[in-house]
Amino acid sequence: RGPARPEEGILHAAGNGVPPKTKDYCIIYNSNWTTLPDSLNNASPLTDNKTEFKDVTLPIALIRYSDIMDMQLTLGNEINVTLYSPPLPEFDCSMVVIFVIAVFTVALGGYWSGVSELENLKAMANPGERETRRKKEENVTFTPLTVILFVVICCVMLVLLYFFYKWLVYVIISVFCLASAMSLYNCLAALIGEIPCGQCRIKCCNKNIEVRLIFLAGFCIAAAVVWAVFRNEDRWAWILQDILGVAFCLNFIKTLKMPNFKSCVILLGLLLLYDVFFVFITPFITKNGASIMVEVAAGPFGNSEKLPVVIRVPRLEYSAATLCDMPFSLLGFGDIIVPGLLVAYCRRFDVQTSSSSVYYISCTIAYAVGMVLTFVVLALMKMGQPALLYLVPCTLITSSLVAWRRKEMKKFWNGSSYQYYLKGEKNPKT
């Protein structure tokens, strides 16, 4: 008969009342032993065994004891049951939610980076702030060497997670709590700063601190702590994780800056190769034939703890999977942050060259197109996809075409005069 492969199905129970009450329950069965119809309309209620039949086939399925007790309590003792196993839908509305979250985060992060750039440009007119701004920019700017080092660290970290997951997962959770709390604070503090009221201050350590920012810090820390304590409560903890994750991505995109398009190409190109290698190539290397990227994302060796580095949205279409468990549609932070850094560079370049947001809008639209392409391929191939495989070409090609069409490719590739001015170099002729 072959090895047992548990699959999920639905037990549709109906009482004998008027009108009859119905309720669905999760069952586990083996398709090698039991064949179930794919819809309720094609299913027939189970009946008593008939001795006149020469060959009797009994479907075998497992159901939770708590569900049996609930069935008796809800529907009574006389119950008709029907078993069926609907297929997973090829498209789920959760993908739309993921799409909106991703595009919103990339667009807002890029716009926020442009606002910060405009403040830098204004500060350059003040000689007293010029040196401070220059040093601050150097601390948060990716150079080509920094990009290569960053990708190497990503590779090493992923391999370490694969082999030492059950220990390192708690390190990642701790880092996420700290980083997301700080990011949420930075995002909300920027909003609160635009509110003119409630600006009372107290003196602490020779500094005047706004009281509302103290309360804000407490709120952000509390949000991260609540998520850490209840992170495995799938019914609602995903909402808090997504809020913290969006804040983390926004702060990352706004803070870390690519100095020129050349650095963007190096970063996105290397991370594209990283994504493809660990998704498609590593199954030929690992003993169990599994992708290292997929194994780490799912929690290798059946580990119940999951890495909090993804946007999670529960599947919204009704199926056996949604009844038995709460499956999620996932999008990694890297699929938002990495293209987001290019979108942010495009927005800053628009600000520096006064080009009316053409680079920013074009790159954001290209990111949205890349996301749609990712979901289409995901639905057709019915397997996890490295999103950067589609996002990187869409965004890089679009940005290059805009720069070529505007005859600004050299300036776009090397960075604007503002970036060279920060470094104390002469701007190359464009």
GROMACS .gro file of C-alpha atoms in nm:
model
  430
    1ARG     CA    1   0.000   0.000   0.000
    2GLY     CA    2   0.291   0.239   0.051
    3PRO     CA    3   0.394   0.458   0.343
    4ALA     CA    4   0.135   0.650   0.542
    5ARG     CA    5   0.103   1.010   0.423
    6PRO     CA    6  -0.138   1.206   0.641
    7GLU     CA    7  -0.363   1.445   0.453
    8GLU     CA    8  -0.629   1.683   0.573
    9GLY     CA    9  -0.999   1.655   0.500
   10ILE     CA   10  -1.335   1.776   0.625
   11LEU     CA   11  -1.605   1.591   0.817
   12HIS     CA   12  -1.940   1.760   0.750
   13ALA     CA   13  -2.175   1.674   1.038
   14ALA     CA   14  -2.552   1.734   1.026
   15GLY     CA   15  -2.800   1.689   1.310
   16ASN     CA   16  -3.157   1.565   1.274
   17GLY     CA   17  -3.324   1.881   1.403
   18VAL     CA   18  -3.555   2.111   1.206
   19PRO     CA   19  -3.392   2.301   1.054
   20PRO     CA   20  -3.088   2.069   1.073
   21LYS     CA   21  -2.775   2.212   1.232
   22THR     CA   22  -2.447   2.153   1.050
   23LYS     CA   23  -2.083   2.197   1.141
   24ASP     CA   24  -1.750   2.106   0.981
   25TYR     CA   25  -1.460   1.937   1.158
   26CYS     CA   26  -1.103   1.855   1.065
   27ILE     CA   27  -1.003   1.497   0.986
   28ILE     CA   28  -0.671   1.333   0.899
   29TYR     CA   29  -0.663   1.046   0.651
   30ASN     CA   30  -0.427   0.857   0.419
   31SER     CA   31  -0.510   0.879   0.049
   32ASN     CA   32  -0.339   0.540  -0.008
   33TRP     CA   33  -0.605   0.376   0.206
   34THR     CA   34  -0.905   0.607   0.167
   35THR     CA   35  -1.029   0.800  -0.134
   36LEU     CA   36  -1.244   1.102  -0.057
   37PRO     CA   37  -1.442   1.321  -0.301
   38ASP     CA   38  -1.319   1.675  -0.362
   39SER     CA   39  -1.643   1.855  -0.276
   40LEU     CA   40  -1.947   1.821  -0.053
   41ASN     CA   41  -2.176   1.795  -0.358
   42ASN     CA   42  -1.991   1.486  -0.479
   43ALA     CA   43  -1.988   1.320  -0.136
   44SER     CA   44  -2.244   1.074   0.002
   45PRO     CA   45  -2.333   1.046   0.372
   46LEU     CA   46  -2.184   0.745   0.547
   47THR     CA   47  -2.436   0.465   0.610
   48ASP     CA   48  -2.445   0.151   0.822
   49ASN     CA   49  -2.263  -0.158   0.699
   50LYS     CA   50  -2.478  -0.366   0.461
   51THR     CA   51  -2.409  -0.741   0.482
   52GLU     CA   52  -2.552  -0.808   0.135
   53PHE     CA   53  -2.252  -0.630  -0.021
   54LYS     CA   54  -1.977  -0.872  -0.113
   55ASP     CA   55  -1.692  -0.615  -0.077
   56VAL     CA   56  -1.730  -0.356   0.196
   57THR     CA   57  -1.509  -0.046   0.187
   58LEU     CA   58  -1.486   0.159   0.503
   59PRO     CA   59  -1.317   0.501   0.491
   60ILE     CA   60  -1.062   0.544   0.769
   61ALA     CA   61  -1.000   0.889   0.915
   62LEU     CA   62  -0.891   1.038   1.246
   63ILE     CA   63  -1.072   1.315   1.431
   64ARG     CA   64  -0.988   1.493   1.756
   65TYR     CA   65  -1.165   1.365   2.067
   66SER     CA   66  -1.253   1.725   2.159
   67ASP     CA   67  -1.429   1.759   1.822
   68ILE     CA   68  -1.638   1.446   1.891
   69MET     CA   69  -1.748   1.591   2.225
   70ASP     CA   70  -1.830   1.923   2.058
   71MET     CA   71  -2.025   1.739   1.787
   72GLN     CA   72  -2.243   1.563   2.044
   73LEU     CA   73  -2.294   1.882   2.242
   74THR     CA   74  -2.381   2.090   1.935
   75LEU     CA   75  -2.569   1.845   1.713
   76GLY     CA   76  -2.697   1.575   1.951
   77ASN     CA   77  -2.650   1.199   1.933
   78GLU     CA   78  -2.814   1.134   1.594
   79ILE     CA   79  -2.573   1.273   1.339
   80ASN     CA   80  -2.518   1.218   0.968
   81VAL     CA   81  -2.160   1.270   0.855
   82THR     CA   82  -2.004   1.322   0.514
   83LEU     CA   83  -1.631   1.309   0.440
   84TYR     CA   84  -1.461   1.503   0.163
   85SER     CA   85  -1.126   1.667   0.090
   86PRO     CA   86  -1.140   1.991  -0.111
   87PRO     CA   87  -0.819   2.087  -0.294
   88LEU     CA   88  -0.626   2.395  -0.190
   89PRO     CA   89  -0.727   2.694  -0.404
   90GLU     CA   90  -0.463   2.807  -0.654
   91PHE     CA   91  -0.524   3.170  -0.561
   92ASP     CA   92  -0.597   3.300  -0.214
   93CYS     CA   93  -0.711   3.651  -0.119
   94SER     CA   94  -0.432   3.663   0.139
   95MET     CA   95  -0.198   3.725  -0.157
   96VAL     CA   96  -0.379   4.054  -0.220
   97VAL     CA   97  -0.322   4.156   0.143
   98ILE     CA   98   0.047   4.061   0.115
   99PHE     CA   99   0.072   4.263  -0.208
  100VAL     CA  100  -0.083   4.574  -0.051
  101ILE     CA  101   0.142   4.551   0.258
  102ALA     CA  102   0.458   4.504   0.049
  103VAL     CA  103   0.391   4.783  -0.202
  104PHE     CA  104   0.275   5.020   0.073
  105THR     CA  105   0.590   4.955   0.279
  106VAL     CA  106   0.827   4.999  -0.015
  107ALA     CA  107   0.651   5.315  -0.137
  108LEU     CA  108   0.631   5.473   0.209
  109GLY     CA  109   0.988   5.376   0.298
  110GLY     CA  110   1.117   5.530  -0.024
  111TYR     CA  111   0.914   5.846   0.026
  112TRP     CA  112   1.036   5.880   0.387
  113SER     CA  113   1.395   5.843   0.266
  114GLY     CA  114   1.331   6.130   0.023
  115VAL     CA  115   1.197   6.350   0.304
  116SER     CA  116   1.515   6.279   0.502
  117GLU     CA  117   1.724   6.363   0.196
  118LEU     CA  118   1.547   6.696   0.154
  119GLU     CA  119   1.632   6.780   0.516
  120ASN     CA  120   1.997   6.694   0.443
  121LEU     CA  121   2.003   6.924   0.143
  122LYS     CA  122   1.866   7.210   0.349
  123ALA     CA  123   2.121   7.142   0.623
  124MET     CA  124   2.408   7.168   0.375
  125ALA     CA  125   2.339   7.541   0.351
  126ASN     CA  126   2.444   7.570   0.717
  127PRO     CA  127   2.825   7.534   0.748
  128GLY     CA  128   2.789   7.443   1.117
  129GLU     CA  129   2.585   7.131   1.038
  130ARG     CA  130   2.771   7.027   0.725
  131GLU     CA  131   3.042   6.814   0.890
  132THR     CA  132   2.795   6.652   1.130
  133ARG     CA  133   2.569   6.557   0.841
  134ARG     CA  134   2.861   6.420   0.640
  135LYS     CA  135   2.971   6.188   0.923
  136LYS     CA  136   2.614   6.076   0.982
  137GLU     CA  137   2.573   5.991   0.613
  138GLU     CA  138   2.894   5.787   0.613
  139ASN     CA  139   2.767   5.576   0.903
  140VAL     CA  140   2.448   5.469   0.725
  141THR     CA  141   2.563   5.445   0.360
  142PHE     CA  142   2.637   5.115   0.184
  143THR     CA  143   2.961   5.109  -0.013
  144PRO     CA  144   3.033   4.828  -0.266
  145LEU     CA  145   3.264   4.662  -0.011
  146THR     CA  146   2.997   4.688   0.258
  147VAL     CA  147   2.745   4.534   0.019
  148ILE     CA  148   2.967   4.231  -0.049
  149LEU     CA  149   3.038   4.187   0.322
  150PHE     CA  150   2.664   4.209   0.397
  151VAL     CA  151   2.582   3.933   0.147
  152VAL     CA  152   2.859   3.709   0.286
  153ILE     CA  153   2.718   3.755   0.637
  154CYS     CA  154   2.370   3.662   0.508
  155CYS     CA  155   2.506   3.340   0.356
  156VAL     CA  156   2.695   3.242   0.671
  157MET     CA  157   2.397   3.323   0.893
  158LEU     CA  158   2.159   3.113   0.684
  159VAL     CA  159   2.390   2.811   0.693
  160LEU     CA  160   2.437   2.849   1.069
  161LEU     CA  161   2.060   2.866   1.113
  162TYR     CA  162   2.020   2.545   0.913
  163PHE     CA  163   2.259   2.352   1.139
  164PHE     CA  164   2.196   2.523   1.474
  165TYR     CA  165   1.836   2.636   1.433
  166LYS     CA  166   1.701   2.532   1.772
  167TRP     CA  167   1.947   2.765   1.948
  168LEU     CA  168   1.988   3.051   1.702
  169VAL     CA  169   1.613   3.094   1.650
  170TYR     CA  170   1.587   3.245   1.999
  171VAL     CA  171   1.875   3.482   1.921
  172ILE     CA  172   1.688   3.600   1.609
  173ILE     CA  173   1.366   3.639   1.809
  174SER     CA  174   1.548   3.852   2.068
  175VAL     CA  175   1.713   4.068   1.802
  176PHE     CA  176   1.379   4.111   1.625
  177CYS     CA  177   1.209   4.226   1.946
  178LEU     CA  178   1.478   4.487   2.010
  179ALA     CA  179   1.507   4.607   1.649
  180SER     CA  180   1.132   4.615   1.585
  181ALA     CA  181   1.062   4.808   1.907
  182MET     CA  182   1.321   5.070   1.809
  183SER     CA  183   1.187   5.082   1.453
  184LEU     CA  184   0.827   5.121   1.570
  185TYR     CA  185   0.940   5.403   1.798
  186ASN     CA  186   1.120   5.582   1.512
  187CYS     CA  187   0.818   5.550   1.282
  188LEU     CA  188   0.563   5.670   1.537
  189ALA     CA  189   0.795   5.943   1.671
  190ALA     CA  190   0.814   6.088   1.319
  191LEU     CA  191   0.434   6.105   1.311
  192ILE     CA  192   0.401   6.246   1.661
  193GLY     CA  193   0.660   6.511   1.577
  194GLU     CA  194   0.411   6.659   1.329
  195ILE     CA  195   0.149   6.706   1.605
  196PRO     CA  196   0.190   7.054   1.759
  197CYS     CA  197   0.011   6.982   2.089
  198GLY     CA  198   0.127   6.787   2.395
  199GLN     CA  199   0.490   6.895   2.381
  200CYS     CA  200   0.556   6.931   2.754
  201ARG     CA  201   0.908   6.831   2.856
  202ILE     CA  202   1.095   6.708   3.162
  203LYS     CA  203   1.465   6.745   3.233
  204CYS     CA  204   1.662   6.421   3.256
  205CYS     CA  205   2.040   6.374   3.234
  206ASN     CA  206   2.084   6.738   3.127
  207LYS     CA  207   1.842   6.684   2.838
  208ASN     CA  208   1.488   6.806   2.784
  209ILE     CA  209   1.277   6.505   2.689
  210GLU     CA  210   0.918   6.519   2.567
  211VAL     CA  211   0.688   6.330   2.801
  212ARG     CA  212   0.487   6.187   2.511
  213LEU     CA  213   0.802   6.026   2.371
  214ILE     CA  214   0.862   5.850   2.703
  215PHE     CA  215   0.512   5.701   2.687
  216LEU     CA  216   0.570   5.614   2.322
  217ALA     CA  217   0.890   5.426   2.409
  218GLY     CA  218   0.703   5.230   2.676
  219PHE     CA  219   0.427   5.144   2.429
  220CYS     CA  220   0.673   5.020   2.165
  221ILE     CA  221   0.862   4.805   2.416
  222ALA     CA  222   0.534   4.663   2.545
  223ALA     CA  223   0.423   4.577   2.190
  224ALA     CA  224   0.744   4.381   2.127
  225VAL     CA  225   0.720   4.203   2.463
  226VAL     CA  226   0.355   4.106   2.405
  227TRP     CA  227   0.447   3.961   2.068
  228ALA     CA  228   0.740   3.767   2.219
  229VAL     CA  229   0.518   3.614   2.488
  230PHE     CA  230   0.225   3.527   2.261
  231ARG     CA  231   0.413   3.476   1.931
  232ASN     CA  232   0.272   3.124   1.883
  233GLU     CA  233  -0.092   3.237   1.914
  234ASP     CA  234  -0.167   3.203   1.544
  235ARG     CA  235  -0.517   3.346   1.571
  236TRP     CA  236  -0.399   3.703   1.634
  237ALA     CA  237  -0.022   3.726   1.697
  238TRP     CA  238   0.041   3.751   1.321
  239ILE     CA  239  -0.119   4.097   1.322
  240LEU     CA  240   0.129   4.226   1.579
  241GLN     CA  241   0.419   4.058   1.398
  242ASP     CA  242   0.318   4.224   1.071
  243ILE     CA  243   0.294   4.568   1.236
  244LEU     CA  244   0.638   4.527   1.394
  245GLY     CA  245   0.774   4.386   1.068
  246VAL     CA  246   0.644   4.676   0.858
  247ALA     CA  247   0.796   4.922   1.105
  248PHE     CA  248   1.129   4.735   1.088
  249CYS     CA  249   1.129   4.742   0.706
  250LEU     CA  250   1.032   5.111   0.692
  251ASN     CA  251   1.308   5.211   0.934
  252PHE     CA  252   1.564   4.997   0.748
  253ILE     CA  253   1.475   5.144   0.408
  254LYS     CA  254   1.478   5.500   0.540
  255THR     CA  255   1.800   5.468   0.743
  256LEU     CA  256   2.037   5.263   0.526
  257LYS     CA  257   2.126   5.442   0.204
  258MET     CA  258   2.270   5.330  -0.125
  259PRO     CA  259   2.513   5.599  -0.252
  260ASN     CA  260   2.463   5.520  -0.621
  261PHE     CA  261   2.299   5.286  -0.870
  262LYS     CA  262   2.620   5.084  -0.898
  263SER     CA  263   2.590   4.976  -0.534
  264CYS     CA  264   2.222   4.895  -0.591
  265VAL     CA  265   2.309   4.667  -0.884
  266ILE     CA  266   2.576   4.488  -0.680
  267LEU     CA  267   2.347   4.440  -0.379
  268LEU     CA  268   2.039   4.328  -0.571
  269GLY     CA  269   2.241   4.110  -0.808
  270LEU     CA  270   2.428   3.927  -0.532
  271LEU     CA  271   2.115   3.877  -0.322
  272LEU     CA  272   1.933   3.745  -0.629
  273LEU     CA  273   2.207   3.482  -0.671
  274TYR     CA  274   2.190   3.413  -0.296
  275ASP     CA  275   1.813   3.359  -0.315
  276VAL     CA  276   1.828   3.132  -0.621
  277PHE     CA  277   2.119   2.927  -0.485
  278PHE     CA  278   1.963   2.856  -0.146
  279VAL     CA  279   1.619   2.781  -0.294
  280PHE     CA  280   1.696   2.587  -0.615
  281ILE     CA  281   2.057   2.463  -0.587
  282THR     CA  282   2.085   2.348  -0.225
  283PRO     CA  283   1.832   2.060  -0.270
  284PHE     CA  284   2.105   1.888  -0.476
  285ILE     CA  285   2.350   1.928  -0.186
  286THR     CA  286   2.151   1.851   0.131
  287LYS     CA  287   2.105   1.490   0.245
  288ASN     CA  288   1.725   1.506   0.253
  289GLY     CA  289   1.700   1.690  -0.079
  290ALA     CA  290   1.533   1.992   0.082
  291SER     CA  291   1.605   2.357   0.012
  292ILE     CA  292   1.801   2.525   0.292
  293MET     CA  293   1.599   2.844   0.249
  294VAL     CA  294   1.264   2.663   0.270
  295GLU     CA  295   1.378   2.447   0.562
  296VAL     CA  296   1.494   2.747   0.765
  297ALA     CA  297   1.176   2.943   0.686
  298ALA     CA  298   0.954   2.650   0.791
  299GLY     CA  299   1.162   2.552   1.093
  300PRO     CA  300   1.389   2.253   1.017
  301PHE     CA  301   1.345   1.912   1.179
  302GLY     CA  302   0.991   1.987   1.295
  303ASN     CA  303   1.085   2.280   1.519
  304SER     CA  304   0.773   2.466   1.634
  305GLU     CA  305   0.951   2.802   1.662
  306LYS     CA  306   0.948   3.009   1.344
  307LEU     CA  307   1.180   3.292   1.243
  308PRO     CA  308   0.999   3.629   1.277
  309VAL     CA  309   1.146   3.765   0.954
  310VAL     CA  310   0.834   3.739   0.739
  311ILE     CA  311   0.506   3.917   0.681
  312ARG     CA  312   0.233   3.661   0.760
  313VAL     CA  313  -0.129   3.667   0.651
  314PRO     CA  314  -0.359   3.367   0.715
  315ARG     CA  315  -0.520   3.208   0.410
  316LEU     CA  316  -0.870   3.344   0.364
  317GLU     CA  317  -1.021   3.085   0.126
  318TYR     CA  318  -1.207   2.801   0.301
  319SER     CA  319  -1.037   2.462   0.276
  320ALA     CA  320  -0.941   2.161   0.487
  321ALA     CA  321  -0.612   2.334   0.563
  322THR     CA  322  -0.782   2.642   0.709
  323LEU     CA  323  -1.014   2.421   0.914
  324CYS     CA  324  -0.743   2.191   1.050
  325ASP     CA  325  -0.479   2.454   1.106
  326MET     CA  326  -0.410   2.816   1.015
  327PRO     CA  327  -0.184   2.815   0.708
  328PHE     CA  328  -0.022   3.145   0.618
  329SER     CA  329   0.089   3.323   0.305
  330LEU     CA  330   0.441   3.451   0.369
  331LEU     CA  331   0.669   3.721   0.231
  332GLY     CA  332   1.020   3.761   0.367
  333PHE     CA  333   1.144   4.097   0.493
  334GLY     CA  334   1.426   4.076   0.238
  335ASP     CA  335   1.175   4.081  -0.047
  336ILE     CA  336   1.060   4.420   0.084
  337ILE     CA  337   1.385   4.572   0.211
  338VAL     CA  338   1.619   4.483  -0.077
  339PRO     CA  339   1.410   4.634  -0.362
  340GLY     CA  340   1.303   4.904  -0.115
  341LEU     CA  341   1.662   5.027  -0.090
  342LEU     CA  342   1.661   5.080  -0.468
  343VAL     CA  343   1.324   5.259  -0.453
  344ALA     CA  344   1.464   5.479  -0.175
  345TYR     CA  345   1.772   5.560  -0.384
  346CYS     CA  346   1.546   5.654  -0.676
  347ARG     CA  347   1.346   5.884  -0.450
  348ARG     CA  348   1.660   6.051  -0.313
  349PHE     CA  349   1.795   6.092  -0.666
  350ASP     CA  350   1.467   6.262  -0.762
  351VAL     CA  351   1.510   6.501  -0.470
  352GLN     CA  352   1.875   6.570  -0.551
  353THR     CA  353   1.811   6.636  -0.920
  354SER     CA  354   1.460   6.785  -0.892
  355SER     CA  355   1.326   6.529  -1.140
  356SER     CA  356   0.962   6.534  -1.023
  357SER     CA  357   0.956   6.180  -0.873
  358VAL     CA  358   0.984   6.004  -1.209
  359TYR     CA  359   1.245   5.753  -1.086
  360TYR     CA  360   1.058   5.687  -0.761
  361ILE     CA  361   0.718   5.632  -0.923
  362SER     CA  362   0.860   5.416  -1.203
  363CYS     CA  363   1.056   5.194  -0.965
  364THR     CA  364   0.759   5.156  -0.727
  365ILE     CA  365   0.534   5.051  -1.016
  366ALA     CA  366   0.803   4.807  -1.132
  367TYR     CA  367   0.812   4.657  -0.782
  368ALA     CA  368   0.433   4.612  -0.790
  369VAL     CA  369   0.457   4.443  -1.131
  370GLY     CA  370   0.731   4.214  -0.998
  371MET     CA  371   0.509   4.116  -0.704
  372VAL     CA  372   0.220   4.033  -0.938
  373LEU     CA  373   0.455   3.824  -1.152
  374THR     CA  374   0.575   3.641  -0.840
  375PHE     CA  375   0.219   3.550  -0.740
  376VAL     CA  376   0.131   3.437  -1.094
  377VAL     CA  377   0.432   3.201  -1.107
  378LEU     CA  378   0.353   3.083  -0.753
  379ALA     CA  379  -0.002   2.990  -0.857
  380LEU     CA  380   0.113   2.817  -1.176
  381MET     CA  381   0.404   2.619  -1.029
  382LYS     CA  382   0.236   2.554  -0.691
  383MET     CA  383   0.563   2.581  -0.502
  384GLY     CA  384   0.747   2.851  -0.308
  385GLN     CA  385   0.929   3.105  -0.523
  386PRO     CA  386   1.231   3.329  -0.454
  387ALA     CA  387   1.054   3.662  -0.503
  388LEU     CA  388   1.380   3.844  -0.580
  389LEU     CA  389   1.404   3.637  -0.899
  390TYR     CA  390   1.122   3.854  -1.036
  391LEU     CA  391   1.155   4.173  -0.830
  392VAL     CA  392   1.521   4.241  -0.907
  393PRO     CA  393   1.497   4.235  -1.290
  394CYS     CA  394   1.175   4.440  -1.287
  395THR     CA  395   1.315   4.718  -1.068
  396LEU     CA  396   1.670   4.729  -1.208
  397ILE     CA  397   1.563   4.724  -1.574
  398THR     CA  398   1.294   4.988  -1.518
  399SER     CA  399   1.531   5.222  -1.332
  400SER     CA  400   1.795   5.179  -1.603
  401LEU     CA  401   1.546   5.252  -1.881
  402VAL     CA  402   1.426   5.570  -1.710
  403ALA     CA  403   1.784   5.693  -1.661
  404TRP     CA  404   1.876   5.606  -2.023
  405ARG     CA  405   1.563   5.774  -2.159
  406ARG     CA  406   1.640   6.092  -1.961
  407LYS     CA  407   2.009   6.078  -2.063
  408GLU     CA  408   2.114   6.068  -1.696
  409MET     CA  409   2.261   5.718  -1.685
  410LYS     CA  410   2.613   5.827  -1.587
  411LYS     CA  411   2.489   6.053  -1.308
  412PHE     CA  412   2.241   5.787  -1.193
  413TRP     CA  413   2.513   5.518  -1.195
  414ASN     CA  414   2.774   5.719  -1.004
  415GLY     CA  415   2.546   5.916  -0.771
  416SER     CA  416   2.449   6.280  -0.774
  417SER     CA  417   2.670   6.579  -0.704
  418TYR     CA  418   2.528   6.588  -0.353
  419GLN     CA  419   2.674   6.247  -0.266
  420TYR     CA  420   3.015   6.347  -0.397
  421TYR     CA  421   2.996   6.671  -0.207
  422LEU     CA  422   2.939   6.476   0.114
  423LYS     CA  423   3.254   6.276   0.046
  424GLY     CA  424   3.455   6.588  -0.029
  425GLU     CA  425   3.519   6.474  -0.389
  426LYS     CA  426   3.468   6.646  -0.718
  427ASN     CA  427   3.162   6.543  -0.908
  428PRO     CA  428   3.243   6.368  -1.237
  429LYS     CA  429   3.115   6.534  -1.549
  430THR     CA  430   2.782   6.399  -1.657
   0.00000   0.00000   0.00000
